[in-house]
CSV table of C-alpha atoms in Angstrom, one decimal:
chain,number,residue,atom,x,y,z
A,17,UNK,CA,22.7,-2.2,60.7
A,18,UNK,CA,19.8,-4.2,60.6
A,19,UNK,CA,16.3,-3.5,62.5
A,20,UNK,CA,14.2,-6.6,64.0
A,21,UNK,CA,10.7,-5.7,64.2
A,22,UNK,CA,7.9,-7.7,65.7
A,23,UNK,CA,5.4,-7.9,68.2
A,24,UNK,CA,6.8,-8.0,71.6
A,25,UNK,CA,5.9,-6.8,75.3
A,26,UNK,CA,8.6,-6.8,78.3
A,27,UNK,CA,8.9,-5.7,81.4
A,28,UNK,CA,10.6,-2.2,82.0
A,29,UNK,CA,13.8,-3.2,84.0
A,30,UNK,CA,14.7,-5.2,80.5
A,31,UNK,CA,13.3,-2.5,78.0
A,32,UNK,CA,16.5,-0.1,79.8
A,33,UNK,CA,19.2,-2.6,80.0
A,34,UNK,CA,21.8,-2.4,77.0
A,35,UNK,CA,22.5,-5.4,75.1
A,36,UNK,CA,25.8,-5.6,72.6
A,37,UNK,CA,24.5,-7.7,69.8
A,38,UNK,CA,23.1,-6.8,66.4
A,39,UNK,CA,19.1,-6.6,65.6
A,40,UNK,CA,18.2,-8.4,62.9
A,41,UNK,CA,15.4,-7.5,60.3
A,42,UNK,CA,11.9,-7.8,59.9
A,43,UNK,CA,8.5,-6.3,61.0
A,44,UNK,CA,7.4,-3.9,63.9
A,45,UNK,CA,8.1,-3.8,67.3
A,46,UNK,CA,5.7,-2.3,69.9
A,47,UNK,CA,7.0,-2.5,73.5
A,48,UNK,CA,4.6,-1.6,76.4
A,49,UNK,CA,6.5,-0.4,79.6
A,50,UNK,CA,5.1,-1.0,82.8
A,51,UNK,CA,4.0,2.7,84.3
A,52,UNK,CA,5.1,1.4,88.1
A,53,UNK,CA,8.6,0.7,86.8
A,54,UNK,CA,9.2,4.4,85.4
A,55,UNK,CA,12.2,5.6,87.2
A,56,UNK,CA,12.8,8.8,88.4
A,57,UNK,CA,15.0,11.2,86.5
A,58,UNK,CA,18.2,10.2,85.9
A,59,UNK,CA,17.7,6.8,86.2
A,60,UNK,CA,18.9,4.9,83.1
A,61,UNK,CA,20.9,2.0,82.0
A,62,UNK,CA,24.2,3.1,84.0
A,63,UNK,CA,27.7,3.9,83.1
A,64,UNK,CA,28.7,2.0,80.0
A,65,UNK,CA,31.2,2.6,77.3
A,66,UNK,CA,31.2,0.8,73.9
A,67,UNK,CA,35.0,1.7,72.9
A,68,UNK,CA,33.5,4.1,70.2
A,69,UNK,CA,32.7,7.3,70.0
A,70,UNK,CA,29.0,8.2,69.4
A,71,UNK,CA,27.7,11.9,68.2
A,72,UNK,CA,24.0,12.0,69.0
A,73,UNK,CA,22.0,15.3,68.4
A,74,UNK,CA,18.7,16.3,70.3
A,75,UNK,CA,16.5,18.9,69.6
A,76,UNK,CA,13.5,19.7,71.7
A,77,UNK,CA,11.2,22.6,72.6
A,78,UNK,CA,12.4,25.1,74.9
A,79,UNK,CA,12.6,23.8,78.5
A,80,UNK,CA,10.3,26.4,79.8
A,81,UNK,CA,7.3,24.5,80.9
A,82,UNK,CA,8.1,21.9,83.5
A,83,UNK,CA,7.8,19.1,81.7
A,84,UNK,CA,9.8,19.7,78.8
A,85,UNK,CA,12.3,21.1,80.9
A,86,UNK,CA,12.6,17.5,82.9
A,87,UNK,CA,12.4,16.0,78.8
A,88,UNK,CA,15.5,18.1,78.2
A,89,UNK,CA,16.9,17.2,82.2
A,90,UNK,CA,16.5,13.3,81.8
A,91,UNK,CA,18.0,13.3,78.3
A,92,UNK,CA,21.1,15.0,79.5
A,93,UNK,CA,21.2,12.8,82.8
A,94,UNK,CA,20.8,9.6,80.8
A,95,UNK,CA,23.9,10.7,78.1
A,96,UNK,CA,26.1,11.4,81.3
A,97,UNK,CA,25.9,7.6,81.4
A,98,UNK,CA,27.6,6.6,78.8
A,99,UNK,CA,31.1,7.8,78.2
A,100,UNK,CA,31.0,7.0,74.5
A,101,UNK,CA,28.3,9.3,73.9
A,102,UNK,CA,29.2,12.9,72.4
A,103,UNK,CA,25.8,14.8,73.2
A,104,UNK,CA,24.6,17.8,72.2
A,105,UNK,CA,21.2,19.3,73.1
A,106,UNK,CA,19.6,21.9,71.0
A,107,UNK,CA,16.2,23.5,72.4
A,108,UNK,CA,14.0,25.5,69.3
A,109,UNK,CA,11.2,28.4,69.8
A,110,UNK,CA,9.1,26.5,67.2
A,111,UNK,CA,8.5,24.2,64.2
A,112,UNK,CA,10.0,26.4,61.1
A,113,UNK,CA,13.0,26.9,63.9
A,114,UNK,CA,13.3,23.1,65.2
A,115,UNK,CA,13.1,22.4,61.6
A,116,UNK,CA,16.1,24.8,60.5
A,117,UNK,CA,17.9,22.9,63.2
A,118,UNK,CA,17.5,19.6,62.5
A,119,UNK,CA,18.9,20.2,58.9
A,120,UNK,CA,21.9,21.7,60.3
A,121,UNK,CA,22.0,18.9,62.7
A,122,UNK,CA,22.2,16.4,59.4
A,123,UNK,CA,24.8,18.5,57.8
A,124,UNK,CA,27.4,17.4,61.1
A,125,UNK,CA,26.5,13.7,60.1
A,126,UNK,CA,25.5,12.8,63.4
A,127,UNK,CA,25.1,8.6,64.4
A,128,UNK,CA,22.2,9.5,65.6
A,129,UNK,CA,19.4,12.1,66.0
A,130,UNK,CA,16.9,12.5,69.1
A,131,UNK,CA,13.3,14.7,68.4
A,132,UNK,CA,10.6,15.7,70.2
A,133,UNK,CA,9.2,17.8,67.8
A,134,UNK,CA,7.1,20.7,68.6
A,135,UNK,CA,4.6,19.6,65.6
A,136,UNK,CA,4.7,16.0,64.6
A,137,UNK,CA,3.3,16.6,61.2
A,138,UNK,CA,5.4,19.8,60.4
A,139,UNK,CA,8.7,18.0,61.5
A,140,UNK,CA,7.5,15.0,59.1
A,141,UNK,CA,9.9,15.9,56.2
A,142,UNK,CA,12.8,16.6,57.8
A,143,UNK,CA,13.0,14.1,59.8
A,144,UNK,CA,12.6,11.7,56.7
A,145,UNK,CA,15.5,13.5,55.6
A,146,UNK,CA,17.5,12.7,58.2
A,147,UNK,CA,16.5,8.8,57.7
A,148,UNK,CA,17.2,9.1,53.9
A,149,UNK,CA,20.6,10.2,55.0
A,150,UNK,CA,21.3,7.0,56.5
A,151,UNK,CA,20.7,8.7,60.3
A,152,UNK,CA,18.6,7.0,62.8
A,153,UNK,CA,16.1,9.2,64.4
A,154,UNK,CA,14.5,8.2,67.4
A,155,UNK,CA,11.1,10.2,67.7
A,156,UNK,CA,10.0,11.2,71.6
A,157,UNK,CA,6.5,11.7,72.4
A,158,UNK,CA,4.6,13.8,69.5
A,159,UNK,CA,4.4,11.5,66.5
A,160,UNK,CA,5.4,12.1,62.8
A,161,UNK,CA,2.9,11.6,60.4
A,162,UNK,CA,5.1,8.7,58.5
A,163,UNK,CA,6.1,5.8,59.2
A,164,UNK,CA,9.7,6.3,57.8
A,165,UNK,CA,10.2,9.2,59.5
A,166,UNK,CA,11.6,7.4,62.6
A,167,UNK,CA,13.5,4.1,63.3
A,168,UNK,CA,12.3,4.0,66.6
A,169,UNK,CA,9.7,5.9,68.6
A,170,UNK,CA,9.6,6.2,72.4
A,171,UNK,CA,6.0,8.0,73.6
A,172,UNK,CA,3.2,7.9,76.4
A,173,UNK,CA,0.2,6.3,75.9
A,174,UNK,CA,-2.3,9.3,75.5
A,175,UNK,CA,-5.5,7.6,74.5
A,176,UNK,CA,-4.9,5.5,77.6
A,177,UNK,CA,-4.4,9.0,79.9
A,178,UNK,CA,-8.0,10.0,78.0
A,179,UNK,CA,-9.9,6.4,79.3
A,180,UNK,CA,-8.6,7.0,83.0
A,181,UNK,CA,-9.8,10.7,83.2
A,182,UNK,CA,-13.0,9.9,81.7
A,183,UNK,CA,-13.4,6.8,83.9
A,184,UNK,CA,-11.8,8.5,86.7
A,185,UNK,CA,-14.1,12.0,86.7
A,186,UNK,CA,-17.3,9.9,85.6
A,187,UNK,CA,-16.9,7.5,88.8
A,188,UNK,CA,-17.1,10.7,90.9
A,189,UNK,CA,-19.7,12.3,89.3
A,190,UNK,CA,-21.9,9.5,89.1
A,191,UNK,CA,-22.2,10.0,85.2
A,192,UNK,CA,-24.2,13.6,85.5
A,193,UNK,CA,-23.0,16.6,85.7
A,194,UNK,CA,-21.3,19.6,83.4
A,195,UNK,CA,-17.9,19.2,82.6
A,196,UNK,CA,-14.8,21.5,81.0
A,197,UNK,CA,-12.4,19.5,78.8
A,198,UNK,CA,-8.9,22.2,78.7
A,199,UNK,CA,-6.6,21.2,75.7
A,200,UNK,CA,-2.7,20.9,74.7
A,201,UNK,CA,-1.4,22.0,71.8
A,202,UNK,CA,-4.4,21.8,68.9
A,203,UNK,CA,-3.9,19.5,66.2
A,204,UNK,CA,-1.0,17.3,67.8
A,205,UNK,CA,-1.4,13.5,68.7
A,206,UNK,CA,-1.0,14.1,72.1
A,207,UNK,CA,-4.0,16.1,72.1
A,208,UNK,CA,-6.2,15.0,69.6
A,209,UNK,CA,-5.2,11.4,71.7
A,210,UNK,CA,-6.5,12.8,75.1
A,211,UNK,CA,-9.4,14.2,73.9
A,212,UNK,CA,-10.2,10.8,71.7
A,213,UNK,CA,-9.9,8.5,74.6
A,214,UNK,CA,-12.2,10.8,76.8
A,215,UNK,CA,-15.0,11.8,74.5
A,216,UNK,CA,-14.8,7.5,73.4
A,217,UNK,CA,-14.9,6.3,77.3
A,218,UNK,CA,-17.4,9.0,78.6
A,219,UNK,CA,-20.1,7.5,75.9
A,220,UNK,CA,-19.1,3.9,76.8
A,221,UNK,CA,-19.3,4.2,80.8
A,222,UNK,CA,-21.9,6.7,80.3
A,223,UNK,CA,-24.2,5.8,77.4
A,224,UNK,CA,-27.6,8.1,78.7
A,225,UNK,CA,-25.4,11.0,77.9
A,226,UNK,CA,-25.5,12.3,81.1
A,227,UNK,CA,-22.3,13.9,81.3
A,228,UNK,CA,-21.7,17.0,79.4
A,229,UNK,CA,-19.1,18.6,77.7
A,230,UNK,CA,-20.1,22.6,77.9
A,231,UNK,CA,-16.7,23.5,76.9
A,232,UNK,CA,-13.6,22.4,75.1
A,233,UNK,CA,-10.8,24.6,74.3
A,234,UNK,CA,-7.1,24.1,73.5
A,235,UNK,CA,-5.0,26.1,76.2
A,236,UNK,CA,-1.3,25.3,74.7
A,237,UNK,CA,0.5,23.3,77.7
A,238,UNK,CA,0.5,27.2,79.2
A,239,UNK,CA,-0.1,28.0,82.1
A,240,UNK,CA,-0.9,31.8,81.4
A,241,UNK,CA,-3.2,30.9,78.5
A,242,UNK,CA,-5.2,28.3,80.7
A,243,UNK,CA,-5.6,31.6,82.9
A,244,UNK,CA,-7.2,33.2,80.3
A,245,UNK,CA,-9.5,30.5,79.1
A,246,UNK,CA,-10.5,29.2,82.1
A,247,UNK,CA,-11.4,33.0,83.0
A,248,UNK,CA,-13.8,33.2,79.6
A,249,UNK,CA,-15.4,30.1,80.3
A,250,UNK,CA,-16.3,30.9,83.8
A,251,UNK,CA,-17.8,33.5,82.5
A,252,UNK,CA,-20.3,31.4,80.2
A,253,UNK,CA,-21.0,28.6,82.2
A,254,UNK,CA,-23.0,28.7,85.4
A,255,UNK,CA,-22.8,25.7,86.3
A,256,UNK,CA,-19.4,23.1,86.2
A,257,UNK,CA,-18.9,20.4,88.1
A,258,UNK,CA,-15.3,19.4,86.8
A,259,UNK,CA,-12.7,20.3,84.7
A,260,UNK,CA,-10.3,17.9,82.7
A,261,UNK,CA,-7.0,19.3,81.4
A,262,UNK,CA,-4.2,18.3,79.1
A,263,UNK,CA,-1.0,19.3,81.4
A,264,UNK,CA,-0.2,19.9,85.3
A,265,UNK,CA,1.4,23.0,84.3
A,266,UNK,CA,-1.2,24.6,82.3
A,267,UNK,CA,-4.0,23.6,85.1
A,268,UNK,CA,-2.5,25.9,87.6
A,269,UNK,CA,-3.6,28.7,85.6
A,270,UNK,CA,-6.9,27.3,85.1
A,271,UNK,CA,-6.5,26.9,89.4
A,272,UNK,CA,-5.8,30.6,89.5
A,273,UNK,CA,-8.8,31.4,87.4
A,274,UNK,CA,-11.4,29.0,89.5
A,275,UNK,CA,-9.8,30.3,92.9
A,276,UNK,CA,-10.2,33.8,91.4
A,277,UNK,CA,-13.8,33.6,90.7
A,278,UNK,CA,-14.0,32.0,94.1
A,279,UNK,CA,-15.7,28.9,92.4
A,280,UNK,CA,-13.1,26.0,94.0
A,281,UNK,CA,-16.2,24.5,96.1
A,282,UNK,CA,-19.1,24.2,93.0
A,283,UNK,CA,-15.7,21.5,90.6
A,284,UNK,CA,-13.2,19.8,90.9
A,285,UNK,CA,-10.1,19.3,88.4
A,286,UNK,CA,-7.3,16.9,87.0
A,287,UNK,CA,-4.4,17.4,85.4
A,288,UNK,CA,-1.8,15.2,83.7
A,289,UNK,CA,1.7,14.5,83.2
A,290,UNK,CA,2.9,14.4,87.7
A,291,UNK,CA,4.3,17.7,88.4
A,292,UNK,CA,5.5,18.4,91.8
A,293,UNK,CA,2.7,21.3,92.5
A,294,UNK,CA,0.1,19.3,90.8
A,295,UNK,CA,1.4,16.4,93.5
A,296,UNK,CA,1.6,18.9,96.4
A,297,UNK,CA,-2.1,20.3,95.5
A,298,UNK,CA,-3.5,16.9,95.1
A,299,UNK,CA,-1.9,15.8,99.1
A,300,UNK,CA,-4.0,18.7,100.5
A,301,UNK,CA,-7.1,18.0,98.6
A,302,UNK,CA,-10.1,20.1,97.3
A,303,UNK,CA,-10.1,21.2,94.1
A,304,UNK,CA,-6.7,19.6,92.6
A,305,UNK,CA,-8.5,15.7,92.6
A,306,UNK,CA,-6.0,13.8,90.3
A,307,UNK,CA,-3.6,13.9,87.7
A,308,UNK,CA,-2.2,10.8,85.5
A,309,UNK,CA,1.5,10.3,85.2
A,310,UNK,CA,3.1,10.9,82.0
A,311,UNK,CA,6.7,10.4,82.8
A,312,UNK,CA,9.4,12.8,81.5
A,313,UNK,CA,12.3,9.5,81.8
A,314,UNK,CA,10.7,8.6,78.3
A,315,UNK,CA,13.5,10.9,77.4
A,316,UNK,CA,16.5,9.2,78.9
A,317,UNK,CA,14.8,6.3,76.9
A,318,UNK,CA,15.6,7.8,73.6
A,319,UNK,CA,19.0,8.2,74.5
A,320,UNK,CA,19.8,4.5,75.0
A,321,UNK,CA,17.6,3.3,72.4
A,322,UNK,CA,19.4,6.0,70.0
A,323,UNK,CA,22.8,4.8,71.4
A,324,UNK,CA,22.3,1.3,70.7
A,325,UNK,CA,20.9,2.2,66.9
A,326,UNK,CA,24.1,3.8,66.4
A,327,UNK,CA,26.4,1.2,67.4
A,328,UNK,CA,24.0,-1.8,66.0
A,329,UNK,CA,23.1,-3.4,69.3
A,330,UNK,CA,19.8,-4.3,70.9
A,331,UNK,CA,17.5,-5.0,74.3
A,332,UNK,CA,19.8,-8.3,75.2
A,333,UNK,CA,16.2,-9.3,76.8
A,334,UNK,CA,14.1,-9.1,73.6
A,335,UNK,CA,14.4,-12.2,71.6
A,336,UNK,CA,16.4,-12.0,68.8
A,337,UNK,CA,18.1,-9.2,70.5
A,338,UNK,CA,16.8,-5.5,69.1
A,339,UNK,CA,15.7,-2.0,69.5
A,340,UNK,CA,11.9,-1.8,69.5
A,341,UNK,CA,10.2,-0.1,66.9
A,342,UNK,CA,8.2,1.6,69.4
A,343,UNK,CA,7.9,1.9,73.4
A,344,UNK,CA,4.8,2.9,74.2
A,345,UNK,CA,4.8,4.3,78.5
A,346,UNK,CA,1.3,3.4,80.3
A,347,UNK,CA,-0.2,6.3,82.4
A,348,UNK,CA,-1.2,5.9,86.4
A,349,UNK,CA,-3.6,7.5,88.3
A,350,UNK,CA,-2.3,9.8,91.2
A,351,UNK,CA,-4.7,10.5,93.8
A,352,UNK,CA,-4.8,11.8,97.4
A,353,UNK,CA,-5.2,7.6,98.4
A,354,UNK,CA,-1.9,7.0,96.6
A,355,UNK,CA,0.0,9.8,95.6
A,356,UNK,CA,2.6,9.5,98.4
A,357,UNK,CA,3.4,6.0,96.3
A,358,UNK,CA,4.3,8.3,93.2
A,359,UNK,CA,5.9,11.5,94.4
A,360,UNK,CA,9.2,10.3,93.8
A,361,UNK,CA,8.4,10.2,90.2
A,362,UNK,CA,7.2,14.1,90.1
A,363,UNK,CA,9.1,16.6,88.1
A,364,UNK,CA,9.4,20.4,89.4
């Protein structure tokens, strides 16, 4: 099988629709889906059947933050399509785990491998492994560190989710006031690309400084641990007049610890990724101002761009017909003015 890569952009209705030709080769491929096209969960390319039979492996984190557990839903949902596909879904506690998995995974000589890997970097090796063993891996969300660790990558655009919560909490602050930045995972490119686009738009729309960051601390996408660092920074700062965080789920805890200290009228806060409370909170207004979509359906994604690697098809809309290099999702702002128009994209 051969891989076409080049520059391309489409819309999303053709990124999801199943070609049955070969790719050809060449350079990279970078696709940009429209974030108004991203389907809610379940929603793929429908039931097809090549004739074959297909063993695809996934391995993701455990399914207990909402999110991930839509990741691990919409990955499932999407295989269901496609009688030819023989899916199996593995879920692992953490990187020296995922990786133990993954090289069992390689050992069943699988057409195919899925990841969302709990550390991008860590999983690096491994997955290059897989790729040296002739497997295609298609890489969700959080990046390797190598180029040839992945055929094809499928991942939100989290410097862009960065730009609109910088733009977004600057506009209503008028560009002064105190502000709480509450991080993912630390060290990851999902984080370390929120907190880049940010910190880089904050200076640009706000160039006399007069926004400040009084805080800025890495809460782990949990909800329990955002408890327990928003409660520590209340306690430090007088004075906040928003709060930015990585995740939906992790901001209720750092709701919990604002409501606690009875503090919900002095800020306001935004959250990311569209989860059904964040959505509910958001309708009601106060505190909960915004979040910006990050779509869990990236994963059914994967699965049809990992099916098609395996059989050596391509997108029957790109031209030659391929599977991109990389499909990049765009973020959208949710607020109380339009959240009713994105509420059937939310995830529980």
């Amino acid at each position: 099988m051969s891989r076409k890569r080049l520059s391309t952009s489409i819309a999303a209705a053709a990124l999801l629709a199943v070609g049955a030709v070969a790719c050809s080769d060449g350079g990279t491929t970078t696709v940009t889906v429209g974030a108004s096209t991203s389907a809610s969960s379940g929603d793929t390319t429908g039931g097809t059947s090549s004739g074959k039979k297909i063993k695809m492996i996934a391995s993701v984190p455990p399914t207990d933050h909402g999110w991930l557990g839509a990741i691990s839903k919409d990955a499932q949902a999407a295989a269901d399509q496609h009688p030819d596909l023989d899916f199996q879904l593995l879920q692992a506690a953490d990187a020296d785990s995922q990786a133990q998995q993954i090289e069992q995974a390689i050992a069943q000589k699988p057409d195919v491998l899925v990841i969302l890997p709990q550390d991008g970097a860590a999983l690096t090796p491994v997955a290059q492994k897989a790729e040296a063993a002739g497997i295609p891996v298609v890489n969700i969300d959080r990046l390797f560190t190598a180029p040839d660790a992945a055929t094809a990558t499928v991942l939100g655009d989290n410097y862009q989710i960065g730009v609109l919560a910088a733009n977004y909490i600057a506009d209503q602050l008028k560009c002064k006031g105190n502000v709480v930045e509450i991080q993912g995972l630390a060290g990851i490119s999902v984080t370390t690309d929120r907190s880049k686009g940010f910190a880089d738009t904050l200076k640009k729309k706000c160039p006399d400084g007069g926004i400040d960051i009084v805080a800025q601390q890495p809460a782990d996408f949990n909800p329990d641990k955002g408890l327990t660092v928003m409660e520590n920074i209340l306690q430090a700062q007088s004075k906040i007049d928003a709060v930015y965080t990585h995740d939906d789920d992790m901001a209720q805890g750092v709701v919990q610890a604002i409501r606690n200290a009875g503090r919900e009228d002095e800020m306001f806060l935004t959250g990311v990724g569209g989860s059904q409370d964040a959505m509910d909170q958001i309708k009601e207004g106060g505190l909960y101002r915004a979040t910006f979509l990050y779509n869990p359906n990236m994963a059914g994604t994967a699965v049809n761009m990992g099916r098609l690697l395996a059989l050596g098809e391509g997108f029957s809309d790109l031209v030659p017909p391929e599977v991109p290099r990389q499909v990049i999702v765009p973020a959208a702002v949710v607020t109380k003015d339009n959240v009713a128009d994105y509420e059937q994209y939310a995830f529980n």
